[in-house]
């Protein structure tokens, strides 16, 4: 059994967090991951507060284990959601797309563990100073909105820069990746792409099929020119975005073309107008299976890798 500072901090069995993926990380998926011993997250994304409250209540009915909420700080409902998490007794909050500093006093008073997602050492340091309990350190391999630095390079640099536990995200879908993250000094991992293919995930069957069939080079990053890079699976629609960016890569132009396209991917499996966000690790995800199996596969395999790394790899130390 792998026990780390993260399992202690959150009171969970395994140091695995399921990423709070917009539209995909609903109550059913989050509860399934928490029931399996990891930490499930509900992705609040741009959803109105009453929708998020409904998801929290549904998750509470499905599991008595801890689960969390990912708050996208650019959401127009961020203030309301920050408050309702306190009211509903949410145990863990992860944050993305902004600085959660103003919410810290209320969250701390409520005993909520706060884990910002960071793409750089500078932001990691700032979040630690603000009072974060841990950090999700996300590399550019990840699916969705990303930073510029790889997990391999970023995790050890943040580990050296802060005292609080670091959770590695981006490019982890099996025990080898998870074991590697632990070797880099992380105390746990956050997994997104592999959970798109969980049986409990509400992603359209077509979406799951695309992830399961993807190979190593099948993702593309759009939005780099305007400072809002997003990683998705290559398709006809991302080709259109890339074409547009050659003429006008401004945030407004790309937003005009892509607005609603991620929802079309998740809910409709729409190949013509859908943005199927996914990480580079999709090439390692081969099938749809229950969330519990995904959690146990990553943890069990990591234990095996850590115990037998040298002998299996034919490596000797002399
Ligand atoms: C489809 C998709 C949607 C995502 N949406 C969010 C989000 O709304 N908020 C967030 O903090 N992270 C989001 N992420 C990032 C994940 O929470 C997680 O950090 C990332 O997927 C880990 O890397 P991986 O994709 O290589 O597993 C998303 C990722 C994916 C693949």
XYZ file of C-alpha atoms and ligand atoms in Angstrom:
349
model
C 0.000 0.000 0.000
C 1.480 3.363 -0.999
C 1.004 5.895 1.815
C 2.181 9.468 1.376
C 1.719 12.933 2.846
C -1.211 13.314 0.438
C -3.109 10.262 1.724
C -2.568 11.595 5.266
C -3.616 15.148 4.397
C -6.818 14.123 2.634
C -7.715 10.997 4.584
C -7.808 8.841 1.462
C -6.554 5.324 0.763
C -4.537 5.932 -2.427
C -2.656 9.110 -3.461
C -4.596 9.556 -6.697
C -6.790 12.521 -7.591
C -9.199 12.397 -10.523
C -8.881 15.727 -12.339
C -11.867 18.079 -12.133
C -12.588 17.945 -15.846
C -15.240 20.375 -17.077
C -18.495 18.619 -18.137
C -16.934 15.178 -17.506
C -16.112 15.235 -13.775
C -19.695 14.860 -12.522
C -20.989 13.444 -9.237
C -21.104 9.863 -10.511
C -17.478 9.831 -11.673
C -16.181 11.683 -8.604
C -18.050 9.377 -6.218
C -16.798 6.265 -8.055
C -13.176 7.410 -7.734
C -13.608 8.310 -4.054
C -15.330 4.973 -3.371
C -12.338 3.276 -5.028
C -10.003 4.935 -2.509
C -8.744 7.912 -4.535
C -10.041 11.483 -4.407
C -12.840 12.211 -6.865
C -13.379 15.801 -7.948
C -16.479 17.509 -9.278
C -15.551 19.946 -12.050
C -17.471 23.183 -11.514
C -16.126 24.774 -14.732
C -18.628 27.454 -15.856
C -21.677 25.789 -14.319
C -24.068 27.948 -12.286
C -23.901 27.570 -8.500
C -27.190 25.662 -8.160
C -25.972 23.043 -10.663
C -22.751 22.604 -8.669
C -24.728 22.348 -5.439
C -26.845 19.613 -7.042
C -23.714 17.691 -8.065
C -22.237 17.977 -4.551
C -25.450 16.652 -2.990
C -25.605 13.808 -5.509
C -21.996 12.831 -4.732
C -22.746 12.908 -0.994
C -25.594 10.473 -1.593
C -23.283 8.145 -3.545
C -20.276 8.091 -1.202
C -19.446 8.825 2.400
C -15.765 9.151 1.497
C -14.065 12.525 0.912
C -14.419 14.144 -2.486
C -13.577 17.611 -3.746
C -14.620 20.384 -6.108
C -12.478 21.992 -8.808
C -13.305 25.678 -9.142
C -12.422 27.475 -12.333
C -11.686 30.941 -10.999
C -12.581 32.692 -14.258
C -16.144 31.382 -13.957
C -18.714 34.152 -13.432
C -20.061 31.970 -10.581
C -16.712 31.473 -8.796
C -17.658 33.637 -5.752
C -20.950 31.803 -5.234
C -19.351 28.387 -5.679
C -16.546 29.284 -3.279
C -19.195 30.080 -0.646
C -21.419 27.089 -1.313
C -18.484 24.687 -0.909
C -18.218 25.986 2.673
C -21.978 25.625 3.221
C -22.020 22.069 1.848
C -19.025 20.942 3.895
C -16.826 20.104 0.891
C -13.524 18.658 2.147
C -11.115 19.587 -0.667
C -11.005 22.383 -3.255
C -8.676 22.525 -6.230
C -8.501 25.716 -8.256
C -7.480 26.636 -11.758
C -7.263 29.691 -14.022
C -6.509 32.395 -11.494
C -5.477 33.341 -7.968
C -7.731 31.910 -5.216
C -6.066 34.065 -2.489
C -9.203 36.018 -1.538
C -11.090 32.806 -0.693
C -8.407 31.310 1.548
C -9.563 32.793 4.906
C -13.112 31.404 4.601
C -11.937 28.033 3.280
C -9.311 27.682 5.999
C -11.802 28.551 8.714
C -14.068 25.806 7.381
C -11.175 23.310 7.495
C -11.182 22.842 3.711
C -7.939 21.563 2.183
C -6.954 23.873 -0.674
C -4.922 22.569 -3.601
C -4.294 25.066 -6.433
C -3.216 23.771 -9.843
C 0.028 25.451 -10.934
C 2.119 25.410 -14.131
C 5.267 27.102 -12.787
C 7.614 27.440 -9.805
C 6.708 31.126 -9.327
C 2.997 30.389 -8.954
C 3.748 27.395 -6.731
C 5.696 29.625 -4.347
C 2.953 32.271 -4.359
C 0.259 29.685 -3.571
C 2.302 28.209 -0.735
C 2.713 31.682 0.778
C -1.050 32.257 0.457
C -1.683 29.151 2.572
C -2.234 26.264 0.118
C -2.178 22.799 1.714
C -0.720 21.077 -1.356
C -0.247 21.789 -5.071
C -1.224 20.052 -8.269
C 1.752 20.635 -10.549
C 0.585 20.157 -14.120
C 2.843 19.606 -17.100
C 2.200 20.551 -20.705
C 1.514 16.910 -21.658
C -1.871 17.166 -19.949
C -5.219 17.501 -21.673
C -7.220 20.734 -21.590
C -5.767 24.147 -20.686
C -2.037 23.780 -20.169
C 1.240 25.488 -19.302
C 4.532 25.264 -21.164
C 6.766 23.044 -19.027
C 6.800 19.248 -19.068
C 5.836 17.234 -15.993
C 9.322 15.689 -15.952
C 10.988 19.107 -15.689
C 8.419 20.973 -13.611
C 7.703 18.527 -10.769
C 11.235 18.289 -9.303
C 11.732 22.053 -9.605
C 8.531 22.741 -7.658
C 9.363 20.000 -5.136
C 12.638 21.816 -4.451
C 10.921 25.201 -4.188
C 8.119 24.451 -1.679
C 7.560 22.562 1.584
C 3.958 21.456 0.979
C 3.096 18.173 -0.810
C 3.216 18.187 -4.604
C 0.804 16.197 -6.761
C 2.090 15.502 -10.277
C -0.327 15.861 -13.207
C 0.081 15.455 -16.941
C 1.040 12.249 -18.699
C 0.194 9.685 -16.016
C -2.072 6.743 -16.840
C -0.303 3.703 -15.423
C 1.943 2.591 -12.597
C 5.135 3.456 -14.429
C 4.136 7.095 -14.774
C 2.889 7.241 -11.201
C 6.082 5.610 -9.862
C 8.160 8.060 -11.906
C 6.232 10.976 -10.380
C 6.974 9.637 -6.889
C 10.645 9.380 -7.845
C 10.562 13.053 -8.882
C 9.452 13.891 -5.355
C 5.675 14.044 -5.803
C 3.407 12.717 -3.035
C 0.627 11.721 -5.418
C -0.726 12.121 -8.914
C -3.707 13.709 -10.638
C -5.097 11.867 -13.638
C -7.481 13.304 -16.230
C -7.281 11.725 -19.668
C -7.468 8.109 -18.427
C -10.688 8.908 -16.534
C -12.400 10.198 -19.687
C -12.553 6.478 -20.490
C -14.033 5.450 -17.126
C -17.342 3.617 -17.444
C -18.860 6.174 -15.062
C -17.615 9.114 -17.175
C -20.469 10.922 -18.979
C -18.278 11.614 -22.038
C -19.969 10.539 -25.296
C -19.097 7.006 -26.486
C -17.436 8.541 -29.550
C -15.177 10.641 -27.264
C -14.145 7.558 -25.276
C -13.485 5.664 -28.503
C -11.270 8.466 -29.829
C -9.182 8.526 -26.634
C -8.904 4.731 -26.538
C -7.796 4.618 -30.189
C -5.427 7.607 -30.079
C -1.728 7.136 -30.604
C 1.240 9.112 -29.238
C 1.203 11.925 -31.825
C -2.562 12.432 -32.001
C -2.894 15.601 -29.898
C -2.405 19.209 -30.936
C -2.137 22.457 -28.980
C -4.193 25.414 -30.165
C -4.379 28.893 -28.632
C -0.645 29.255 -27.963
C -0.469 32.508 -29.911
C -2.981 34.207 -27.623
C -1.665 32.794 -24.361
C -4.515 30.317 -23.796
C -3.084 26.989 -24.977
C -5.430 23.996 -25.051
C -4.490 20.389 -25.861
C -7.024 18.304 -27.801
C -7.144 15.319 -30.127
C -6.405 16.254 -33.747
C -9.491 16.250 -35.971
C -11.008 18.284 -38.798
C -12.131 20.952 -36.353
C -8.718 21.479 -34.738
C -7.319 21.735 -38.283
C -9.773 24.604 -38.837
C -8.549 26.289 -35.641
C -4.918 25.908 -36.741
C -5.814 27.407 -40.163
C -7.602 30.338 -38.518
C -4.629 30.975 -36.225
C -2.394 31.485 -39.272
C -4.606 34.462 -40.209
C -5.820 35.681 -36.826
C -4.711 33.955 -33.621
C -6.294 36.505 -31.287
C -8.254 35.220 -28.302
C -11.473 36.720 -29.696
C -11.105 35.080 -33.123
C -10.342 31.634 -31.705
C -13.063 31.972 -29.062
C -15.621 32.895 -31.751
C -14.841 29.726 -33.656
C -14.560 27.368 -30.701
C -17.255 28.535 -28.296
C -19.387 25.536 -27.315
C -17.141 23.100 -29.194
C -15.975 21.211 -26.102
C -19.574 20.663 -24.967
C -20.358 19.337 -28.443
C -17.540 16.829 -28.045
C -18.544 15.649 -24.566
C -22.299 15.504 -25.073
C -22.718 14.825 -28.781
C -19.445 13.223 -29.858
C -19.647 15.783 -32.678
C -16.682 15.101 -34.989
C -17.308 18.128 -37.230
C -17.543 20.832 -34.570
C -16.188 19.214 -31.417
C -12.985 19.903 -29.473
C -12.019 16.611 -27.827
C -9.616 17.779 -25.119
C -7.117 15.077 -24.215
C -3.568 14.624 -22.998
C -0.638 13.066 -24.830
C -0.996 9.988 -22.629
C -4.165 9.008 -24.546
C -1.872 6.723 -26.541
C -1.515 4.572 -23.443
C -5.252 4.392 -22.705
C -6.671 1.408 -24.573
C -10.106 0.641 -23.164
C -13.147 1.803 -21.265
C -13.320 0.327 -17.758
C -14.716 1.093 -14.313
C -13.071 3.958 -12.384
C -12.172 1.495 -9.611
C -10.154 -0.579 -12.077
C -8.318 2.514 -13.338
C -7.404 3.523 -9.769
C -6.325 0.005 -8.784
C -4.391 -0.518 -12.018
C -2.343 2.654 -11.526
C -1.681 2.036 -7.821
C -1.064 -1.728 -8.044
C 1.214 -1.376 -11.015
C 3.176 1.433 -9.314
C 3.844 -0.765 -6.297
C 5.115 -3.484 -8.577
C 7.253 -1.023 -10.552
C 8.761 0.474 -7.406
C 9.565 -2.921 -5.904
C 11.005 -4.428 -9.065
C 12.273 -1.425 -11.038
C 15.878 -2.508 -11.148
C 15.432 -6.246 -11.667
C 12.692 -5.861 -14.333
C 14.662 -3.254 -16.233
C 17.791 -5.389 -16.096
C 19.528 -2.541 -14.280
C 22.272 -3.152 -11.767
C 23.986 -0.682 -9.474
C 27.623 -1.490 -8.844
C -11.106 16.807 -21.059
C -10.364 17.515 -19.975
C -10.972 18.569 -19.291
C -10.300 19.221 -18.254
N -10.927 20.227 -17.567
C -10.310 20.781 -16.475
C -10.974 21.753 -15.673
O -12.128 22.129 -15.921
N -10.311 22.251 -14.583
C -9.031 21.838 -14.265
O -8.460 22.325 -13.266
N -8.382 20.931 -15.007
C -8.995 20.384 -16.096
N -8.339 19.434 -16.841
C -7.003 18.964 -16.394
C -7.142 17.731 -15.493
O -7.807 18.072 -14.296
C -5.799 17.074 -15.159
O -4.965 17.939 -14.421
C -5.056 16.644 -16.420
O -5.937 16.014 -17.299
C -3.917 15.680 -16.054
O -3.178 15.301 -17.186
P -3.570 14.055 -18.143
O -4.627 14.566 -19.056
O -2.295 13.758 -18.838
O -4.041 12.936 -17.256
C -8.982 18.806 -17.909
C -8.389 17.768 -18.614
C -9.055 17.110 -19.627
C -8.379 15.966 -20.338
